[in-house]
Short mmCIF file of C-alpha atoms and ligand atoms in Angstrom, two decimals:
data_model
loop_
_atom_site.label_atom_id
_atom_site.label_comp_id
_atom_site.label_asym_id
_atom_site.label_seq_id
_atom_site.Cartn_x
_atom_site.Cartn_y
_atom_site.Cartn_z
CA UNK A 770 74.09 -8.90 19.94
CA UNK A 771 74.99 -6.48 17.05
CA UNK A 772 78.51 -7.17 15.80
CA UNK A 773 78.44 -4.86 13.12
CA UNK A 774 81.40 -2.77 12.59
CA UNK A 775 81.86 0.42 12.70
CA UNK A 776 83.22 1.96 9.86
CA UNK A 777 86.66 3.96 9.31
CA UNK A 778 87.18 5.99 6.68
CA UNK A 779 90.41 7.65 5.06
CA UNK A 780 91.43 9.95 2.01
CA UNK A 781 95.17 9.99 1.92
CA UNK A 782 97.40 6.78 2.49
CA UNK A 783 99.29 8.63 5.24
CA UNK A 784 95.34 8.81 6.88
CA UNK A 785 95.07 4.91 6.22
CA UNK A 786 97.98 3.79 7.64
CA UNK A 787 97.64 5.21 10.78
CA UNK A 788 94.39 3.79 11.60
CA UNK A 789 95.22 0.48 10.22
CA UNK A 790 98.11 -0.05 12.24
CA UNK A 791 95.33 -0.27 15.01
CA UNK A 792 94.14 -3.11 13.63
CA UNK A 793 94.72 -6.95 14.49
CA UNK A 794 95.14 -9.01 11.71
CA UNK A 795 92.80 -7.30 9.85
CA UNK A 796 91.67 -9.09 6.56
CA UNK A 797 90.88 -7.91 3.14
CA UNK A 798 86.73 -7.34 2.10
CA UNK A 799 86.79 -6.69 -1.63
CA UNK A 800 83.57 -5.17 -2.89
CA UNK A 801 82.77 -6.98 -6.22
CA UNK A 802 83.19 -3.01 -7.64
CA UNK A 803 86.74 -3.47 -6.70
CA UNK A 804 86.87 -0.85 -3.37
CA UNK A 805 89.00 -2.71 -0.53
CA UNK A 806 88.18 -2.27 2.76
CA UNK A 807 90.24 -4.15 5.96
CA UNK A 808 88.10 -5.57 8.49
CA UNK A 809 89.53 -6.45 12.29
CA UNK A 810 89.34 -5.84 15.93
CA UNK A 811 91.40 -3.23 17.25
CA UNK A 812 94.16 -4.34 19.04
CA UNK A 813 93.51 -4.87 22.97
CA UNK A 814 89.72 -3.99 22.38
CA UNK A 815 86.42 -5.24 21.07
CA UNK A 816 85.48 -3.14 18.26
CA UNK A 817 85.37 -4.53 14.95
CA UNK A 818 86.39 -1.90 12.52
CA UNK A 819 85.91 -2.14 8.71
CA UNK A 820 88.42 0.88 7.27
CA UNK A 821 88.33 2.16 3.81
CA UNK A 822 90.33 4.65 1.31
CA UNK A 823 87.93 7.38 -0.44
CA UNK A 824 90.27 9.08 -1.76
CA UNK A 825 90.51 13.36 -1.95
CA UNK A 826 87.43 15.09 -2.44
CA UNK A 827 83.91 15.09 -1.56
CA UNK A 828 82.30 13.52 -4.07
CA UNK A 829 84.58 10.39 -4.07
CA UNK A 830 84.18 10.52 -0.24
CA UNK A 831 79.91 10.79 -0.72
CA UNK A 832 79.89 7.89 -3.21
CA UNK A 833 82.69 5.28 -1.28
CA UNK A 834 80.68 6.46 2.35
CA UNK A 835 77.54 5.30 0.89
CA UNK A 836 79.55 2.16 -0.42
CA UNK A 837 80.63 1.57 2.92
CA UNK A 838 77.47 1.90 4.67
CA UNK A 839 75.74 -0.67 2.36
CA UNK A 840 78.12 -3.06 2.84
CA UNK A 841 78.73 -3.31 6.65
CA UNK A 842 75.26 -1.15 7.76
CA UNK A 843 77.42 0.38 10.58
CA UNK A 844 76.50 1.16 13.93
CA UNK A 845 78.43 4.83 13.46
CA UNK A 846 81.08 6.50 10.86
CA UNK A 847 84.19 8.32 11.48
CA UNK A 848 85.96 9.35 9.13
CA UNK A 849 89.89 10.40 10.46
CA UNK A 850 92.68 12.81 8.25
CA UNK A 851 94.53 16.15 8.38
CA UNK A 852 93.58 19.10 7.94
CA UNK A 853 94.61 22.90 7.45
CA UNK A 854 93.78 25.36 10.76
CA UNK A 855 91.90 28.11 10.35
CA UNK A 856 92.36 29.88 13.37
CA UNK A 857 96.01 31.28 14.83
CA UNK A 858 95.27 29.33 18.32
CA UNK A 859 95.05 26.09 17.18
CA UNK A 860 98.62 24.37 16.62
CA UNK A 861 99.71 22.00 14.44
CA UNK A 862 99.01 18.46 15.77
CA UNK A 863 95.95 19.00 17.45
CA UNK A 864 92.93 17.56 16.67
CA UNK A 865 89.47 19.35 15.50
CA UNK A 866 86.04 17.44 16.03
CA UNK A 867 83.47 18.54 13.94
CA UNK A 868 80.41 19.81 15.56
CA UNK A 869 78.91 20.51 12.05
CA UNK A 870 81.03 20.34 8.73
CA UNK A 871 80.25 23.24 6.08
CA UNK A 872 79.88 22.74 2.61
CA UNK A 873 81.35 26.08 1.50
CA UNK A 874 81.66 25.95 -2.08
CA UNK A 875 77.71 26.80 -2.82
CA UNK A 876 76.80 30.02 -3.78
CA UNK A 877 75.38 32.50 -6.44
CA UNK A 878 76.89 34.58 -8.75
CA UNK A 879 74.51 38.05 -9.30
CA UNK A 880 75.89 40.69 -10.72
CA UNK A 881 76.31 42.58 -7.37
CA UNK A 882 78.82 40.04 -6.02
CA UNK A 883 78.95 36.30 -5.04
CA UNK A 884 76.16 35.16 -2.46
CA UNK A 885 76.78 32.58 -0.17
CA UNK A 886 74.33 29.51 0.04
CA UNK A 887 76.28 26.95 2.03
CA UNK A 888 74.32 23.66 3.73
CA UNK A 889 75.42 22.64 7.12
CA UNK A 890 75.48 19.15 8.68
CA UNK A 891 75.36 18.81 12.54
CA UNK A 892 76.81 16.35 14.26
CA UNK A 893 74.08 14.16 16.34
CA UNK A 894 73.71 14.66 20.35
CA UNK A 895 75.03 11.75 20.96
CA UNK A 896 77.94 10.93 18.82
CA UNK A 897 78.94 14.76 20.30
CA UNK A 898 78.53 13.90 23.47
CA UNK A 899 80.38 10.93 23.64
CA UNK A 900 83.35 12.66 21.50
CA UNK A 901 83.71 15.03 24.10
CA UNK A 902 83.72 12.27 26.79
CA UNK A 903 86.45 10.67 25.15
CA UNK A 904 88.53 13.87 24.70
CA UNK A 905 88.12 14.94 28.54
CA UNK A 906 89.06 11.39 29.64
CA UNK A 907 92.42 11.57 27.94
CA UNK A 908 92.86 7.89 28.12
CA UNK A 909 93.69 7.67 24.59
CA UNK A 910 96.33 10.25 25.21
CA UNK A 911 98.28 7.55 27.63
CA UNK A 912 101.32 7.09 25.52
CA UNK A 913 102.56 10.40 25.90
CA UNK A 914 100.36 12.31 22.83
CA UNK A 915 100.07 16.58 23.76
CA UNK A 916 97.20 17.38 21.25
CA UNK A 917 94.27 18.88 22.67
CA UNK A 918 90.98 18.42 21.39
CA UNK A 919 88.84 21.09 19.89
CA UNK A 920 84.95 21.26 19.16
CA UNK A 921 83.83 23.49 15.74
CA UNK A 922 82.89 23.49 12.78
CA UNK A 923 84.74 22.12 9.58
CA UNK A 924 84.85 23.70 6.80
CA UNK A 925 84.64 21.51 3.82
CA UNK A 926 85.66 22.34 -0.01
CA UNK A 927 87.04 21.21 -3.32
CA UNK A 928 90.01 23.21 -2.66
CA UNK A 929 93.12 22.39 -0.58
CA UNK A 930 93.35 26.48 0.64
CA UNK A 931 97.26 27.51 1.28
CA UNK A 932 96.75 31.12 1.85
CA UNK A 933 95.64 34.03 4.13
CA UNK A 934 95.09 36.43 1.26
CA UNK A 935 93.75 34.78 -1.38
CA UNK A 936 90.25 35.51 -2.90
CA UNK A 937 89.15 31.74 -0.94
CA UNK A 938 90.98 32.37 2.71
CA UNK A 939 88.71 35.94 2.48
CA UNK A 940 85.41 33.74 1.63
CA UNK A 941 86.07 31.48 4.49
CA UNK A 942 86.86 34.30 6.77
CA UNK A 943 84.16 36.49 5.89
CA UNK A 944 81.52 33.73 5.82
CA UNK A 945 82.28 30.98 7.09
CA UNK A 946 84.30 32.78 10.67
CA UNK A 947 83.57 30.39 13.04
CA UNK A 948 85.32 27.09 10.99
CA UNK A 949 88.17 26.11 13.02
CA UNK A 950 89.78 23.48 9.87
CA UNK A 951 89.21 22.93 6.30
CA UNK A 952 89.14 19.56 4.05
CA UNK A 953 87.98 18.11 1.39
CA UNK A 954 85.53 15.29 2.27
CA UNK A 955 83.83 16.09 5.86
CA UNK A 956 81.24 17.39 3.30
CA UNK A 957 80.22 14.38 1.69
CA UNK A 958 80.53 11.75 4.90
CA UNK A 959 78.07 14.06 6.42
CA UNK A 960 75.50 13.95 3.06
CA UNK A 961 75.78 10.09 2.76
CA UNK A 962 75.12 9.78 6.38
CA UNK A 963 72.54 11.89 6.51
CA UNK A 964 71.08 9.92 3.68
CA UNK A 965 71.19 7.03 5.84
CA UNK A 966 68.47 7.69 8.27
CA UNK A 967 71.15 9.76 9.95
CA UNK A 968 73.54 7.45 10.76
CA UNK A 969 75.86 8.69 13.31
CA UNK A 970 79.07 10.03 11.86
CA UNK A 971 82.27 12.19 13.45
CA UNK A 972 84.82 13.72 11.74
CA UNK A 973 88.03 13.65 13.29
CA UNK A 974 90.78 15.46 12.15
CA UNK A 975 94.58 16.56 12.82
CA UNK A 976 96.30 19.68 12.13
CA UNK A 977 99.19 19.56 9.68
CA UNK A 978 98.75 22.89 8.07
CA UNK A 979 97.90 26.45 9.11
CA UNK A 980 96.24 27.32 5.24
CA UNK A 981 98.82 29.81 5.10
CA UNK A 982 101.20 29.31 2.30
CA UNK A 983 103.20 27.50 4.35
CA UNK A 984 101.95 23.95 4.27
CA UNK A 985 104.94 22.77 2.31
CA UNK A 986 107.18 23.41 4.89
CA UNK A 987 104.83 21.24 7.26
CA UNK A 988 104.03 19.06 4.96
CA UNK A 989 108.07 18.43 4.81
CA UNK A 990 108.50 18.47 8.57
CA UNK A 991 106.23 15.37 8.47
CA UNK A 992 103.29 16.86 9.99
CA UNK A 993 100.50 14.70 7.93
CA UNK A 994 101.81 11.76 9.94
CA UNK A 995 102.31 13.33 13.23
CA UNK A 996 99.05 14.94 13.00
CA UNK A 997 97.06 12.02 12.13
CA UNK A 998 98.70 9.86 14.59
CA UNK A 999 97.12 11.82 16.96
CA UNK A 1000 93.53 11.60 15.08
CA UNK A 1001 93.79 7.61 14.95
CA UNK A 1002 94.39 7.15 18.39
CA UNK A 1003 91.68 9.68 19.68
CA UNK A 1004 89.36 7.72 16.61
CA UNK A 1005 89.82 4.53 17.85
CA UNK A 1006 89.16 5.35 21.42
CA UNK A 1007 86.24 6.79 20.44
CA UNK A 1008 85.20 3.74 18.19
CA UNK A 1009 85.88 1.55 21.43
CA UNK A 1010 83.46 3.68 23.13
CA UNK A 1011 80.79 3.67 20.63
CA UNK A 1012 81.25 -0.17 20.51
CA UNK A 1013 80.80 -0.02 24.30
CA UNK A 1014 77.88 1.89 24.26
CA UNK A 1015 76.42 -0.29 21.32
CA UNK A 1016 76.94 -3.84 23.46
CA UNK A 1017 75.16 -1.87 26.85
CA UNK A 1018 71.97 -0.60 24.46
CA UNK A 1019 72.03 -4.27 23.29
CA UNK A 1020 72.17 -6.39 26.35
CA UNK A 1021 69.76 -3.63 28.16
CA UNK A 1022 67.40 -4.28 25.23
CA UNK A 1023 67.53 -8.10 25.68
CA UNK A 1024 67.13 -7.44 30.06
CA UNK A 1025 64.27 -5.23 30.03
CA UNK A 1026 64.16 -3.99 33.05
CA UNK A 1027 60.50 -2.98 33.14
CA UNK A 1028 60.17 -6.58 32.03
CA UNK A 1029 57.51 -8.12 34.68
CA UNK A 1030 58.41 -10.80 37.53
CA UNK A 1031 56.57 -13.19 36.24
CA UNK A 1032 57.52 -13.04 32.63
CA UNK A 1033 61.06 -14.96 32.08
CA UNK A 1034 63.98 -13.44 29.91
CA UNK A 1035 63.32 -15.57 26.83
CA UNK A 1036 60.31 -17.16 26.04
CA UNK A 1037 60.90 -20.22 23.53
CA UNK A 1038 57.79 -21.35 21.10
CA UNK A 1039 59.54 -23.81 18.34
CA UNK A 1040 56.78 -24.71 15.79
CA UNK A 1041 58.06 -27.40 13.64
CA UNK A 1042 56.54 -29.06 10.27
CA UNK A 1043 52.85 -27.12 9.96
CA UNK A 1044 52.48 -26.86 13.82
CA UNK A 1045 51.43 -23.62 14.54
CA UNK A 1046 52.45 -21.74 17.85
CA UNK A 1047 50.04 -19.15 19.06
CA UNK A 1048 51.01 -16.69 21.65
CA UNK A 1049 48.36 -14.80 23.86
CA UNK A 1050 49.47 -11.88 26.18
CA UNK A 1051 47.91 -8.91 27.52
CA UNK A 1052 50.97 -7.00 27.86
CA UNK A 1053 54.69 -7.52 26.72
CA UNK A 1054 57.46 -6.27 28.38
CA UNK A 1055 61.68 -5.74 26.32
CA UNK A 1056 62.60 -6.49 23.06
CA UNK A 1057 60.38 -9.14 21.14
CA UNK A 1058 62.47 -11.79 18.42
CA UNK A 1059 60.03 -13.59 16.25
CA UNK A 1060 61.94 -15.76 14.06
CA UNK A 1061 61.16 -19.30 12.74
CA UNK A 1062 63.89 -21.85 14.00
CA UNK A 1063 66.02 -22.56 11.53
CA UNK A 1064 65.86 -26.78 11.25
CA UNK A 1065 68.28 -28.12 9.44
CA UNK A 1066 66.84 -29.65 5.89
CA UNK A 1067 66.68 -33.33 5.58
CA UNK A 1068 67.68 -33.29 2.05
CA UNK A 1069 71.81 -32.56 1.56
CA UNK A 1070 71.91 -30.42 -2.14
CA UNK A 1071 69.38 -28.02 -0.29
CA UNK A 1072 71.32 -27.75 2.80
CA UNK A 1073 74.55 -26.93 0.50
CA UNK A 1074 72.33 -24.24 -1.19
CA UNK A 1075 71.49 -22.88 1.86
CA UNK A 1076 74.54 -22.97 3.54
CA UNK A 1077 75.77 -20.48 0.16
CA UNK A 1078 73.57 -17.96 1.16
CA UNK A 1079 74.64 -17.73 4.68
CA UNK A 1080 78.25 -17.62 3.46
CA UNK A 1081 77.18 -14.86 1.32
CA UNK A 1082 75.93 -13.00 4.16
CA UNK A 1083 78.91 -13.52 6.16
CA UNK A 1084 80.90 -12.02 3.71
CA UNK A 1085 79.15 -8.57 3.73
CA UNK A 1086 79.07 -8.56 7.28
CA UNK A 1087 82.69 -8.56 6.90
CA UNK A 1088 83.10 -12.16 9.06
CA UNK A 1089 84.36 -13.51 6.02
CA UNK A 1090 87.19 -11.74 3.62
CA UNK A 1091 86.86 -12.26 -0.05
CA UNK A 1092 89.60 -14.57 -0.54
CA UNK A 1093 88.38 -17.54 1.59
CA UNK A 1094 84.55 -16.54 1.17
CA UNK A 1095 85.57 -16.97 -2.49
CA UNK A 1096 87.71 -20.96 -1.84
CA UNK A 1097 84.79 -21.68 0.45
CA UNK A 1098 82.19 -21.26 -2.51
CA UNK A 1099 84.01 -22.81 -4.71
CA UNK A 1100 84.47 -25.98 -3.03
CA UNK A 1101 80.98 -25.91 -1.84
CA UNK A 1102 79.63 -25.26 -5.82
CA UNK A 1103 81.99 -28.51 -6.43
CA UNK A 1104 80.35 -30.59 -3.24
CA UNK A 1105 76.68 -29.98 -4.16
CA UNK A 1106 77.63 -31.39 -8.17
CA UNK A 1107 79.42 -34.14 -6.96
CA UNK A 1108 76.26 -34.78 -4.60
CA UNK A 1109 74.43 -34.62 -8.05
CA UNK A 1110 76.71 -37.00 -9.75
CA UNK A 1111 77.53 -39.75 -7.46
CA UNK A 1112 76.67 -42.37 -6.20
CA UNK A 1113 75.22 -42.66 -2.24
CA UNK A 1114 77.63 -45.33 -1.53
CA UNK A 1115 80.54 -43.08 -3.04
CA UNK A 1116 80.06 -40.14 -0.68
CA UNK A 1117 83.71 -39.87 -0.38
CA UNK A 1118 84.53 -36.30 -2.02
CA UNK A 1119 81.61 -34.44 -0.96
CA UNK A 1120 83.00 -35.20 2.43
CA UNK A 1121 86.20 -34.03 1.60
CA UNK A 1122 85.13 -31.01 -0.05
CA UNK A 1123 82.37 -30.30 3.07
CA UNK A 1124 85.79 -30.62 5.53
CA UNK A 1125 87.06 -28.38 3.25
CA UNK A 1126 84.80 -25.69 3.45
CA UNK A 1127 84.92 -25.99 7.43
CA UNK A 1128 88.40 -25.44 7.42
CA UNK A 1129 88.29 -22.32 5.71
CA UNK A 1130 85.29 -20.72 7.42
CA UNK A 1131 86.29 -22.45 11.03
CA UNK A 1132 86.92 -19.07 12.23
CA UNK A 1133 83.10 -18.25 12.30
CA UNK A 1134 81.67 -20.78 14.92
CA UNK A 1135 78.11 -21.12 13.93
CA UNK A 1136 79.14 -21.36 9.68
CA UNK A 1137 81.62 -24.55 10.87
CA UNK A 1138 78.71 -26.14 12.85
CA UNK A 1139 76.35 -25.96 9.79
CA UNK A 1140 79.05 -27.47 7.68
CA UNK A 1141 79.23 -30.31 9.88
CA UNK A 1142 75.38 -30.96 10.43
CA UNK A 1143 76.13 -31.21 6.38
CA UNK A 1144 78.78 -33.66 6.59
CA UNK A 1145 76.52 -35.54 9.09
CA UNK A 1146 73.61 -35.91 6.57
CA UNK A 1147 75.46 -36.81 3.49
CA UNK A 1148 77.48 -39.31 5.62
CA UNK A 1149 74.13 -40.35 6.06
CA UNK A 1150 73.32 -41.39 2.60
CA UNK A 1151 76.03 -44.14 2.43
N1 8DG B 1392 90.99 21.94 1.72
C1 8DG B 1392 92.08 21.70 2.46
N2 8DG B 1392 92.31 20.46 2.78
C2 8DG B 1392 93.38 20.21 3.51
C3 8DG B 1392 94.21 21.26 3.91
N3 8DG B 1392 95.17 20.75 4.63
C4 8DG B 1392 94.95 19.41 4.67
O1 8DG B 1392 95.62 18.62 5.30
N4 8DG B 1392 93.83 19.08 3.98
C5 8DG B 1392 93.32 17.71 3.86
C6 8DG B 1392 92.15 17.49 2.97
C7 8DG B 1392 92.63 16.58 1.85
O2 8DG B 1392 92.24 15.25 2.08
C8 8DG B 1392 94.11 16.63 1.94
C9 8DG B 1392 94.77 17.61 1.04
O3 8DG B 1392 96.12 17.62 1.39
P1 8DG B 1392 97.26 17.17 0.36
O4 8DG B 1392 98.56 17.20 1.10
O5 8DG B 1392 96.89 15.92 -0.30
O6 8DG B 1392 97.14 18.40 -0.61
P2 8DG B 1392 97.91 18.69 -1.94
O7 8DG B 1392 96.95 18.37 -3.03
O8 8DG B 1392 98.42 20.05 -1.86
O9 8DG B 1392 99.08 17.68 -1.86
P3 8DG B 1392 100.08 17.26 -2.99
O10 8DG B 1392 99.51 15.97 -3.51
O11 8DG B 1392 100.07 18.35 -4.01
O12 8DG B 1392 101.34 17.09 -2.24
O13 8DG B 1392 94.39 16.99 3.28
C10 8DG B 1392 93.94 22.59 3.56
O14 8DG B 1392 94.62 23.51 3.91
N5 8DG B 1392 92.86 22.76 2.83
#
């Protein structure tokens, strides 16, 4: 089944900790360009999220989304923060969905006046869909929360807009009429996403400001917090769902139902050495896996090297933080020379070093039980 995470992103800190106080345990994945993200299951759930800081601004937010995306290939996107309201009915601390997100800053200057040429992205079917399931259910609203949910565009800009009369608040009204909210980085999710063969992304955010002139006052009555403590528990709800939805589209994919009486669930051909395993069918029904068994190498230094790779890949999946992906290398790199340099009858500190590594990546079941097929062989050479 797909455990990828689903990714959380964040521009202020207020934004960040909000979400990440969701979070069990979560642990630290550096990116070897230096951007942190957390990685952990949500408290009481299932979903794994990996959450990140972009930063104000779309073009931080473009770059870091993309960052993000490439690192944990997510099964969706949200991105969760404030935001200033654009329309009188919508009060401060509750929350704005994005059914597309604006970029509102393009345009041409003729001499006749400035022409608007904004792009749009739309959110897809079913990320909206589901969004709106979540908001009507209200579970996520349990502990008390009053914000209401509300479904329109976002308009997204370079400019944080505190005004009703400035030459900006009569752009966005004249041209941009429908926006409900305006930020600074729905724009840029939405482009890296859409780069990404559309990868599903909301944008989630809570009121704190009416773009009036009067956001220091709310910014002073705490309303950034109070706002986006609203946006992180609708967010996670909705990640819990998405989760949800991603295990049923999984375990329906392995159970087929069209899949034929007389054809069982999983069909095993292990080919091993140069046998060769040839499969005839006239028709195949649910999801087909070819993959060659993996067989464990006789030969120890090669099952070390191997065994780096896969901890390499467990690190960008996020199951392994930097830190002990990083001590678990390390002592591996020092098994496989003292492999090198010893001995067979003196097998002692590769063992050690092999136990080692199992301690520290013991939390990911199938890395442990490779280290100890390890540990088997090179006890074997003594
Ligand atoms: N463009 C825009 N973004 C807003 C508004 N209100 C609001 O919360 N945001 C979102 C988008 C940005 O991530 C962020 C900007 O808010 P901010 O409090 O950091 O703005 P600021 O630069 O005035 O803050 P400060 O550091 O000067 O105190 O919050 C708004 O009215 N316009």
């Amino acid at each position: 089944m797909n455990d990828s995470p689903i990714v959380v992103l964040t521009a202020l800190d207020v934004e960040y900790e909000a979400v990440r106080e969701k979070l069990d345990a979560p642990r630290v994945h550096r990116h070897p360009q230096g951007t942190r993200f957390e990685v952990g299951r949500l408290a009481g759930g299932k979903c794994r999220i990996a959450l990140g800081l972009v930063g104000k601004g779309n073009q931080s937010a473009a770059v870091l989304t993309e960052r993000a995306i490439t690192e944990f290939s997510p099964v969706a996107l949200l991105f969760v923060g404030v935001a200033g309201a654009l329309h009188t009915h919508i009060p401060l601390g509750d929350l704005v969905v994005a059914t597309h997100v604006y970029a509102f800053h393009g345009g041409t200057s003729e001499d006749d006046g400035f022409k608007s040429r904004p792009r749009v992205w739309e959110a897809s079917h079913g990320a909206d869909q589901l969004a709106r399931h979540v908001a009507r259910d209200r579970a996520w609203a349990d502990d008390g929360r009053t914000g209401k949910v509300h479904f329109g565009p976002i308009a997204a800009g370079e400019v944080v807009l505190d005004s009703k009369v400035s030459a900006y608040a009569r752009w966005i009204r004249q041209h941009f009429n429908d926006a409900l909210a305006i930020e600074m980085e729905g724009a840029g999710v939405a482009q890296a996403a859409h780069l990404n063969r559309s990868l599903p992304v909301v944008v989630v955010r809570g009121i704190s400001d009416r773009a009036d002139g009067t956001k220091e006052t709310t910014d002073r009555e705490q309303w950034q917090a109070r706002a986006v403590a609203n946006a992180a528990a609708y967010t996670v709800a909705l990640a819990e769902n998405l989760a949800g939805e991603e295990r049923d589209r999984a375990r329906s994919e392995a159970n087929d139902p069209k899949g034929s009486s007389d054809m069982p669930g999983t069909t095993r051909n292990v080919a091993k050495d140069n046998a060769r395993v040839g499969v005839q069918a006239g028709q195949v029904y649910g999801g087909i896996h070819v993959s060659s068994e993996r067989t464990a190498p006789a030969d120890p230094a090669e099952a070390i090297a191997g065994l780096a790779a896969r901890l390499q890949q467990a690190r960008t999946s996020g199951q392994l933080d930097e830190d002990t992906y990083q001590a678990a290398q390390a002592e591996l790199a020092a098994a496989g020379e003292t492999l090198l340099t010893t001995a067979p009858q003196d097998m002692g500190a590769v063992t050690l070093a092999l136990k080692k590594v199992r301690g520290l990546v013991a939390d990911v079941a199938i890395l442990a039980a490779e280290v100890g097929t390890i540990i088997a062989l090179v006890q074997g050479l003594s």
